């Protein structure tokens, strides 16, 4: 599905909820059971005020499946636990995937002006490996990892001798596919600086006319994987440690208990001195003491 289609699908669903014209009604018991399930499966909390949103987003599933009502949908969901196709579709429908290229631009500036120069000089002194590992946890449709990949590939000091890998993961299989495809509309790329656009994108032809395709060299820097952040253990090699973790605008949907546990686990996967970037409305204050706050929702794991 094209990015534009995914957007209009969600906009359509959200629009209908705003107008209060969803086709199917969620009874109290069904809302309780679906929101408990969504929480258990994804960590996403759905307060009472998200009821209309859930109703609108899942109404489309009920309609697509040709079911008479939410009672039948709940029955199907029960039968498909824990990992049937409809469980995946339900998760894809309830996630919120808003993202954009160079969102919260100061994070990319910080990597460019602080993290990369420090790593390259440490390696030049023989005090560190020429290796950079990044994890974008909750990458949505890919704009965030592609933005960072552009910044890294632009940083000349990390030359051919460097082993650079970005892991980009999400629980939503639809957005992950769009991220892998790397095809964006003109609207999407409006926040990409022109010289980056020239160097890292191709203008689409034929069915992709008017669209922009990420060049293979940039795409090859990133491994896109389906990872539920709640899964324990994560499907990562025991030897996988990261220098940078971006987990931005993901934990706003989680409660404090889930956040606490997640940040503890990120800390254990970061190299000493590694950086954690979270969203502008998120904080580790009162949640995790495993990091030093640098400012601007950037945190560092202590070196010792
Ligand atoms: C609002 S988007 C943020 C995208 C990007 N990080 C940014 O800041 O622009 C949040 C993403 O987190 C993902 N997400 C939510 N719960 C998750 C979970 N339990 N495991 C992995 N990803 C999850 C959603 O599917 C969604 O794509």
Coordinates of C-alpha atoms and ligand atoms in Angstrom, one line a residue:
X1 CA 0.0 0.0 0.0
X2 CA 1.4 3.4 -0.9
X3 CA 2.1 5.9 1.9
X4 CA -0.5 8.2 0.6
X5 CA -3.1 5.4 0.7
X6 CA -2.2 4.5 4.2
X7 CA -2.5 8.2 5.3
X8 CA -5.9 8.7 3.6
X9 CA -7.1 5.4 5.0
X10 CA -6.3 6.6 8.6
X11 CA -7.5 10.1 7.9
X12 CA -10.7 8.7 6.6
X13 CA -11.2 6.6 9.7
X14 CA -10.3 9.5 12.0
X15 CA -12.5 11.8 10.0
X16 CA -15.5 9.6 10.4
X17 CA -14.9 9.4 14.1
X18 CA -14.8 13.2 14.4
X19 CA -18.2 13.4 12.7
X20 CA -19.4 10.6 15.0
X21 CA -20.6 8.5 12.1
X22 CA -18.8 5.2 12.7
X23 CA -20.8 2.3 11.3
X24 CA -20.5 0.0 14.2
X25 CA -20.9 0.6 18.0
X26 CA -18.5 -0.7 20.6
X27 CA -20.4 -1.9 23.6
X28 CA -18.8 -1.2 27.0
X29 CA -17.7 -4.9 27.4
X30 CA -16.2 -5.0 23.9
X31 CA -14.3 -1.7 24.5
X32 CA -12.9 -3.1 27.8
X33 CA -11.8 -6.4 26.3
X34 CA -10.2 -4.8 23.2
X35 CA -8.4 -2.1 25.1
X36 CA -7.1 -4.7 27.5
X37 CA -5.9 -6.8 24.7
X38 CA -4.2 -3.9 22.9
X39 CA -2.4 -3.0 26.1
X40 CA -1.3 -6.5 26.7
X41 CA -0.1 -7.0 23.1
X42 CA 1.5 -3.6 22.4
X43 CA 1.8 -1.5 25.6
X44 CA -0.5 1.1 24.1
X45 CA -2.9 2.5 26.6
X46 CA -6.4 3.5 25.4
X47 CA -8.1 5.7 27.9
X48 CA -11.9 6.2 27.8
X49 CA -11.4 9.3 25.6
X50 CA -9.9 7.1 22.9
X51 CA -13.0 5.0 22.6
X52 CA -14.4 6.8 19.5
X53 CA -11.0 6.6 17.9
X54 CA -10.8 2.8 18.5
X55 CA -14.3 2.4 17.3
X56 CA -13.6 4.3 14.1
X57 CA -10.3 2.5 13.4
X58 CA -11.6 -1.0 14.0
X59 CA -15.0 -0.4 12.3
X60 CA -13.1 -0.7 9.0
X61 CA -11.8 -4.1 10.0
X62 CA -15.4 -5.2 10.9
X63 CA -16.6 -4.0 7.5
X64 CA -13.7 -5.4 5.5
X65 CA -14.2 -8.8 7.2
X66 CA -18.0 -8.7 6.4
X67 CA -18.8 -9.1 10.1
X68 CA -22.2 -8.0 11.5
X69 CA -20.9 -6.2 14.6
X70 CA -18.1 -5.8 17.2
X71 CA -19.3 -8.8 19.1
X72 CA -18.4 -11.0 16.1
X73 CA -15.1 -9.2 15.8
X74 CA -14.2 -9.8 19.4
X75 CA -15.0 -13.5 18.9
X76 CA -12.7 -13.6 15.9
X77 CA -10.0 -11.9 17.8
X78 CA -10.3 -14.4 20.6
X79 CA -10.0 -17.3 18.2
X80 CA -6.9 -15.7 16.5
X81 CA -4.9 -15.2 19.7
X82 CA -2.0 -14.9 20.1
X83 CA -0.7 -14.1 16.6
X84 CA -3.3 -14.7 13.9
X85 CA -3.6 -12.5 10.9
X86 CA -6.4 -10.4 12.4
X87 CA -4.3 -9.8 15.5
X88 CA -1.7 -8.2 13.3
X89 CA -4.4 -6.2 11.4
X90 CA -5.9 -5.0 14.6
X91 CA -2.4 -3.9 15.9
X92 CA -1.7 -2.1 12.6
X93 CA -5.1 -0.3 12.9
X94 CA -4.5 1.0 16.4
X95 CA -1.0 2.3 16.1
X96 CA -0.5 6.0 15.4
X97 CA 2.3 6.5 12.9
X98 CA 2.8 10.3 12.5
X99 CA 6.3 11.0 11.5
X100 CA 8.3 13.2 9.1
X101 CA 11.8 13.7 7.7
X102 CA 14.1 15.6 10.2
X103 CA 11.4 15.8 12.8
X104 CA 12.9 17.5 15.8
X105 CA 15.8 18.7 13.8
X106 CA 18.0 19.5 16.7
X107 CA 18.5 15.7 17.3
X108 CA 20.1 15.3 13.9
X109 CA 22.2 18.4 14.5
X110 CA 23.4 16.9 17.8
X111 CA 24.4 13.6 16.1
X112 CA 26.2 15.6 13.4
X113 CA 28.0 18.1 15.6
X114 CA 28.6 16.0 18.7
X115 CA 28.2 12.3 18.4
X116 CA 29.9 11.6 15.0
X117 CA 32.9 13.9 15.6
X118 CA 33.5 12.4 19.0
X119 CA 33.3 8.9 17.7
X120 CA 35.6 9.6 14.7
X121 CA 38.2 11.2 16.9
X122 CA 38.1 8.4 19.4
X123 CA 38.6 5.9 16.7
X124 CA 41.4 8.0 15.1
X125 CA 43.2 7.8 18.4
X126 CA 42.8 4.1 18.4
X127 CA 40.6 4.3 21.5
X128 CA 37.4 3.0 19.8
X129 CA 36.3 0.7 17.0
X130 CA 35.3 2.1 13.6
X131 CA 31.9 0.9 14.1
X132 CA 28.5 2.7 14.5
X133 CA 25.3 1.0 15.5
X134 CA 22.0 2.8 15.6
X135 CA 18.5 1.5 16.6
X136 CA 15.3 3.4 15.5
X137 CA 12.8 1.7 17.8
X138 CA 9.3 2.7 16.5
X139 CA 10.5 3.9 13.1
X140 CA 7.0 4.1 11.5
X141 CA 7.2 4.7 7.7
X142 CA 11.0 5.3 7.7
X143 CA 11.5 9.0 7.6
X144 CA 13.4 9.0 10.9
X145 CA 16.0 6.4 10.0
X146 CA 16.5 7.7 6.5
X147 CA 17.0 11.2 7.9
X148 CA 19.8 9.9 10.2
X149 CA 21.3 7.8 7.4
X150 CA 21.6 10.9 5.3
X151 CA 23.4 12.8 8.1
X152 CA 25.7 9.8 8.7
X153 CA 26.5 9.3 5.1
X154 CA 27.3 13.0 4.7
X155 CA 29.8 12.9 7.5
X156 CA 33.0 12.5 5.6
X157 CA 35.1 11.5 8.6
X158 CA 33.2 8.2 8.8
X159 CA 34.8 7.0 5.6
X160 CA 34.9 3.6 3.9
X161 CA 36.7 2.0 6.8
X162 CA 33.7 2.4 9.0
X163 CA 31.2 -0.3 9.7
X164 CA 27.8 1.5 10.0
X165 CA 24.5 -0.2 10.5
X166 CA 21.1 1.2 11.3
X167 CA 18.3 -1.1 12.7
X168 CA 14.8 0.3 12.2
X169 CA 11.9 -1.5 13.8
X170 CA 8.2 -1.2 14.4
X171 CA 5.3 -3.3 15.6
X172 CA 3.1 -2.2 12.6
X173 CA 3.8 -4.4 9.6
X174 CA 2.1 -1.9 7.1
X175 CA 4.3 1.0 8.0
X176 CA 7.4 -1.2 8.0
X177 CA 6.7 -2.3 4.4
X178 CA 6.3 1.4 3.4
X179 CA 9.6 2.1 5.1
X180 CA 11.3 -0.7 3.2
X181 CA 9.8 0.6 -0.1
X182 CA 11.2 4.0 0.6
X183 CA 8.8 5.8 -1.8
X184 CA 7.5 9.2 -0.7
X185 CA 5.2 11.9 -1.9
X186 CA 6.4 15.5 -2.6
X187 CA 4.6 16.6 0.6
X188 CA 6.6 14.1 2.6
X189 CA 10.0 15.3 1.4
X190 CA 9.3 19.0 1.9
X191 CA 11.4 18.9 5.1
X192 CA 14.4 17.3 3.4
X193 CA 17.2 19.8 2.6
X194 CA 17.6 20.3 -1.2
X195 CA 21.2 19.0 -1.4
X196 CA 20.2 15.8 0.5
X197 CA 17.2 15.4 -1.8
X198 CA 19.5 15.6 -4.8
X199 CA 22.0 13.1 -3.5
X200 CA 19.8 10.6 -1.8
X201 CA 16.5 10.4 -3.8
X202 CA 15.5 9.5 -7.3
X203 CA 12.4 11.0 -9.0
X204 CA 9.8 8.4 -9.7
X205 CA 8.8 7.5 -13.2
X206 CA 5.7 5.6 -14.5
X207 CA 3.5 4.6 -11.6
X208 CA 5.8 6.5 -9.3
X209 CA 5.6 9.7 -11.2
X210 CA 5.6 12.7 -8.8
X211 CA 7.1 10.5 -6.0
X212 CA 10.6 10.3 -4.6
X213 CA 12.5 7.0 -4.1
X214 CA 15.3 6.6 -1.6
X215 CA 18.4 5.6 -3.4
X216 CA 19.6 2.0 -2.9
X217 CA 22.9 3.1 -1.2
X218 CA 20.9 4.8 1.6
X219 CA 18.4 2.0 1.9
X220 CA 21.1 -0.5 2.2
X221 CA 22.4 1.2 5.4
X222 CA 19.2 0.2 7.2
X223 CA 17.8 -3.1 8.2
X224 CA 14.0 -2.9 8.7
X225 CA 12.6 -5.4 11.2
X226 CA 9.4 -6.2 12.9
X227 CA 10.0 -5.9 16.6
X228 CA 7.5 -5.5 19.3
X229 CA 9.2 -3.4 22.0
X230 CA 7.3 -5.4 24.7
X231 CA 8.8 -8.7 23.6
X232 CA 11.3 -10.0 26.1
X233 CA 13.9 -10.9 25.0
X234 CA 14.1 -8.8 21.9
X235 CA 15.0 -10.7 18.7
X236 CA 18.5 -9.3 18.7
X237 CA 21.9 -11.0 18.9
X238 CA 23.2 -11.1 22.5
X239 CA 26.2 -9.2 21.1
X240 CA 24.1 -6.4 19.6
X241 CA 24.9 -3.1 21.4
X242 CA 24.1 0.3 20.1
X243 CA 25.8 3.7 20.2
X244 CA 22.6 5.5 19.5
X245 CA 18.9 4.6 20.2
X246 CA 16.1 6.7 18.8
X247 CA 12.8 5.9 20.5
X248 CA 10.9 9.1 19.8
X249 CA 7.1 9.6 20.1
X250 CA 6.5 6.0 21.0
X251 CA 6.4 5.9 24.8
X252 CA 3.8 8.7 24.9
X253 CA 1.3 5.9 24.3
X254 CA 2.7 3.7 27.1
X255 CA 2.1 3.9 30.9
X256 CA 4.9 4.6 33.4
X257 CA 5.4 0.9 34.3
X258 CA 6.0 0.0 30.6
X259 CA 8.2 3.1 30.1
X260 CA 10.3 2.2 33.1
X261 CA 11.0 -1.3 32.0
X262 CA 11.7 -0.2 28.4
X263 CA 14.2 2.5 29.3
X264 CA 16.0 0.0 31.6
X265 CA 16.2 -2.4 28.7
X266 CA 17.5 0.3 26.3
X267 CA 20.2 1.2 28.9
X268 CA 21.3 -2.4 28.9
X269 CA 21.6 -2.4 25.1
X270 CA 23.5 0.8 24.8
X271 CA 27.3 1.0 24.8
X272 CA 28.8 3.0 27.7
X273 CA 28.6 6.7 26.6
X274 CA 25.8 5.8 24.1
X275 CA 22.9 8.2 23.4
X276 CA 19.1 7.9 23.8
X277 CA 16.9 10.3 21.9
X278 CA 13.2 10.5 22.9
X279 CA 10.3 12.7 21.7
X280 CA 9.9 16.4 22.7
X281 CA 6.9 15.6 24.9
X282 CA 8.5 12.6 26.6
X283 CA 10.8 12.6 29.6
X284 CA 12.9 10.2 31.7
X285 CA 12.3 12.4 34.8
X286 CA 10.9 10.2 37.5
X287 CA 11.1 7.2 35.2
X288 CA 14.7 6.2 34.7
X289 CA 18.0 7.1 36.4
X290 CA 20.1 5.1 34.0
X291 CA 20.9 8.1 31.9
X292 CA 22.4 11.6 32.2
X293 CA 20.2 14.3 30.7
X294 CA 22.0 16.3 28.0
X295 CA 19.1 18.6 27.2
X296 CA 16.6 18.7 24.3
X297 CA 15.3 15.2 25.2
X298 CA 18.8 13.7 24.6
X299 CA 20.2 11.4 27.2
X300 CA 23.5 9.6 27.6
X301 CA 24.4 6.4 29.3
X302 CA 27.3 7.0 31.7
X303 CA 30.7 5.9 30.5
X304 CA 31.2 4.0 33.8
Ligands
LIG1 C1 4.2 8.3 16.3 S1 5.2 7.1 15.6 C2 6.8 7.7 15.8 C3 7.7 7.6 14.6 C4 9.1 8.2 14.7 N1 9.8 7.6 15.8 C5 9.0 9.7 14.9 O1 9.1 10.2 16.0 O2 8.7 10.4 13.9 C6 5.1 5.8 16.8 C7 5.4 4.4 16.3 O3 5.6 3.5 17.4 C8 5.1 2.2 17.0 N2 4.9 1.4 18.2 C9 3.8 1.5 19.1 N3 3.9 0.5 20.0 C10 5.0 -0.2 19.7 C11 5.5 -1.4 20.2 N4 5.0 -2.0 21.3 N5 6.6 -1.9 19.6 C12 7.2 -1.3 18.5 N6 6.7 -0.2 18.0 C13 5.6 0.3 18.5 C14 3.9 2.6 16.2 O4 3.5 1.5 15.3 C15 4.3 3.8 15.4 O5 4.8 3.6 14.1

